[in-house]
């Protein structure tokens, strides 16, 4: 057996089979490239589902982490630490908001947003006790906790995990009329991904997000934007909502906020909204820890320069031009996305998303399929144009062009 086969067999023997990874075992990585245990190099066109927007082991971020490792890494929130205030202030500033509630993973941040919206509903809006409703969209992906899968429409994510958490109304994504009908006086929030990532990089129709903004403002409902995957430069702007000129009431952030080094997530909003919490009502041992804050502060400083957003916009235009050309060949049925983020639907007869991903792996390119026919492309924003072009050439070759 090769080293790869031995390690995969050992993982399969001792790890729950809750993922179906491609058969590659990564040993090191740098920028947009990964190297496996056999010494083969792979171009990373997935970027940890956007957790690696700044590339693997980004020098600035590694230095920030190293410096913090030499000072203090964890205090718990029982005490203050000297990176916390700056992190909260800087992140709120980046979002144009006032307050931050830091946690760790994406799912934990969405859970936090759900609790925030409910508490705001009862304490500020005056919704009767236990009656709060949150409107969400079909095909959403907000994470894997029991509450979050309670409003998933994906049978794989839901089946056999009930009983489910009540209090959610699901409407079709992109359908403003359905959204309008679903909002009642007990609705506390609309929770949406401004672009649905796991669903296959679905961009809603123009006018949808501004329509949701108007509706939520009219009905005194919080607009909660889950920008965990779409935010922090991925689409060519800091937030995907910006493409439609929309500012939500609440941002939910994660993934790239931790610079691909540590899990960092947060809910960011106004003082009116996040001010509803009192000591003891919510928290996390690791949320807002010194190491997380140090890395995230560097991430925020990098985003403040605007250069990553600009690069994503510029290279993204090139990516979509190249992928758009594939759509006319009969081998690809649709290409969606914004910036350095694309969902590519492979035409029937030209391989499933998984088969295309495996063939790309054999050619030294790593991507991941979703929902059968779709391949997602989301390279680190620091990828070189030549590397991206080489990756796209491999895709064309796999599609027989
Ligand atoms: C939009 C969105 N929300 C939430 C999550 C969950 O994040 P995590 O896997 O860190 O819990 C994801 C993960 O893919 C996501 O894309």
mmCIF file with all atom_site columns, C-alpha atoms and ligand atoms in Angstrom, residues 19 49 104-108 110 141-144 148 193 195 197-198 226-230 255, ligand 1:
data_model
loop_
_atom_site.group_PDB
_atom_site.id
_atom_site.type_symbol
_atom_site.label_atom_id
_atom_site.label_alt_id
_atom_site.label_comp_id
_atom_site.label_asym_id
_atom_site.label_entity_id
_atom_site.label_seq_id
_atom_site.pdbx_PDB_ins_code
_atom_site.Cartn_x
_atom_site.Cartn_y
_atom_site.Cartn_z
_atom_site.occupancy
_atom_site.B_iso_or_equiv
_atom_site.pdbx_formal_charge
_atom_site.auth_seq_id
_atom_site.auth_comp_id
_atom_site.auth_asym_id
_atom_site.auth_atom_id
_atom_site.pdbx_PDB_model_num
ATOM   1  C CA . UNK A 1 19  ? -17.280 13.310 5.074  1.00 0.00 ? 19  UNK A CA 1
ATOM   2  C CA . UNK A 1 49  ? -14.650 26.640 1.586  1.00 0.00 ? 49  UNK A CA 1
ATOM   3  C CA . UNK A 1 104 ? -15.691 30.156 17.117 1.00 0.00 ? 104 UNK A CA 1
ATOM   4  C CA . UNK A 1 105 ? -17.326 28.270 14.248 1.00 0.00 ? 105 UNK A CA 1
ATOM   5  C CA . UNK A 1 106 ? -19.805 29.355 11.612 1.00 0.00 ? 106 UNK A CA 1
ATOM   6  C CA . UNK A 1 107 ? -22.614 27.232 12.990 1.00 0.00 ? 107 UNK A CA 1
ATOM   7  C CA . UNK A 1 108 ? -22.030 28.656 16.456 1.00 0.00 ? 108 UNK A CA 1
ATOM   8  C CA . UNK A 1 110 ? -25.533 31.480 13.274 1.00 0.00 ? 110 UNK A CA 1
ATOM   9  C CA . UNK A 1 141 ? -26.802 26.135 4.463  1.00 0.00 ? 141 UNK A CA 1
ATOM   10 C CA . UNK A 1 142 ? -26.134 27.697 7.831  1.00 0.00 ? 142 UNK A CA 1
ATOM   11 C CA . UNK A 1 143 ? -24.370 24.853 9.655  1.00 0.00 ? 143 UNK A CA 1
ATOM   12 C CA . UNK A 1 144 ? -24.887 21.482 11.261 1.00 0.00 ? 144 UNK A CA 1
ATOM   13 C CA . UNK A 1 148 ? -29.799 24.898 12.095 1.00 0.00 ? 148 UNK A CA 1
ATOM   14 C CA . UNK A 1 193 ? -27.040 33.936 2.639  1.00 0.00 ? 193 UNK A CA 1
ATOM   15 C CA . UNK A 1 195 ? -25.234 34.235 -2.209 1.00 0.00 ? 195 UNK A CA 1
ATOM   16 C CA . UNK A 1 197 ? -22.659 28.839 -1.280 1.00 0.00 ? 197 UNK A CA 1
ATOM   17 C CA . UNK A 1 198 ? -23.285 25.200 -0.463 1.00 0.00 ? 198 UNK A CA 1
ATOM   18 C CA . UNK A 1 226 ? -24.950 35.039 6.839  1.00 0.00 ? 226 UNK A CA 1
ATOM   19 C CA . UNK A 1 227 ? -21.727 36.167 5.137  1.00 0.00 ? 227 UNK A CA 1
ATOM   20 C CA . UNK A 1 228 ? -19.678 33.316 6.597  1.00 0.00 ? 228 UNK A CA 1
ATOM   21 C CA . UNK A 1 229 ? -18.752 32.057 3.142  1.00 0.00 ? 229 UNK A CA 1
ATOM   22 C CA . UNK A 1 230 ? -19.603 35.042 0.919  1.00 0.00 ? 230 UNK A CA 1
ATOM   23 C CA . UNK A 1 255 ? -14.288 31.149 7.996  1.00 0.00 ? 255 UNK A CA 1
HETATM 24 C C1 . LIG B 2 .   ? -23.096 30.327 4.731  1.00 0.00 ? 1   LIG B C1 1
HETATM 25 C C2 . LIG B 2 .   ? -22.572 29.402 5.772  1.00 0.00 ? 1   LIG B C2 1
HETATM 26 N N1 . LIG B 2 .   ? -23.019 29.499 7.034  1.00 0.00 ? 1   LIG B N1 1
HETATM 27 C C3 . LIG B 2 .   ? -22.557 28.699 8.008  1.00 0.00 ? 1   LIG B C3 1
HETATM 28 C C4 . LIG B 2 .   ? -21.622 27.720 7.752  1.00 0.00 ? 1   LIG B C4 1
HETATM 29 C C5 . LIG B 2 .   ? -21.139 26.827 8.858  1.00 0.00 ? 1   LIG B C5 1
HETATM 30 O O1 . LIG B 2 .   ? -19.835 27.112 9.203  1.00 0.00 ? 1   LIG B O1 1
HETATM 31 P P1 . LIG B 2 .   ? -18.974 26.069 10.063 1.00 0.00 ? 1   LIG B P1 1
HETATM 32 O O2 . LIG B 2 .   ? -18.696 24.901 9.180  1.00 0.00 ? 1   LIG B O2 1
HETATM 33 O O3 . LIG B 2 .   ? -17.733 26.832 10.452 1.00 0.00 ? 1   LIG B O3 1
HETATM 34 O O4 . LIG B 2 .   ? -19.807 25.698 11.247 1.00 0.00 ? 1   LIG B O4 1
HETATM 35 C C6 . LIG B 2 .   ? -21.130 27.577 6.449  1.00 0.00 ? 1   LIG B C6 1
HETATM 36 C C7 . LIG B 2 .   ? -20.144 26.522 6.131  1.00 0.00 ? 1   LIG B C7 1
HETATM 37 O O5 . LIG B 2 .   ? -19.943 26.138 5.015  1.00 0.00 ? 1   LIG B O5 1
HETATM 38 C C8 . LIG B 2 .   ? -21.621 28.428 5.444  1.00 0.00 ? 1   LIG B C8 1
HETATM 39 O O6 . LIG B 2 .   ? -21.192 28.330 4.182  1.00 0.00 ? 1   LIG B O6 1
#
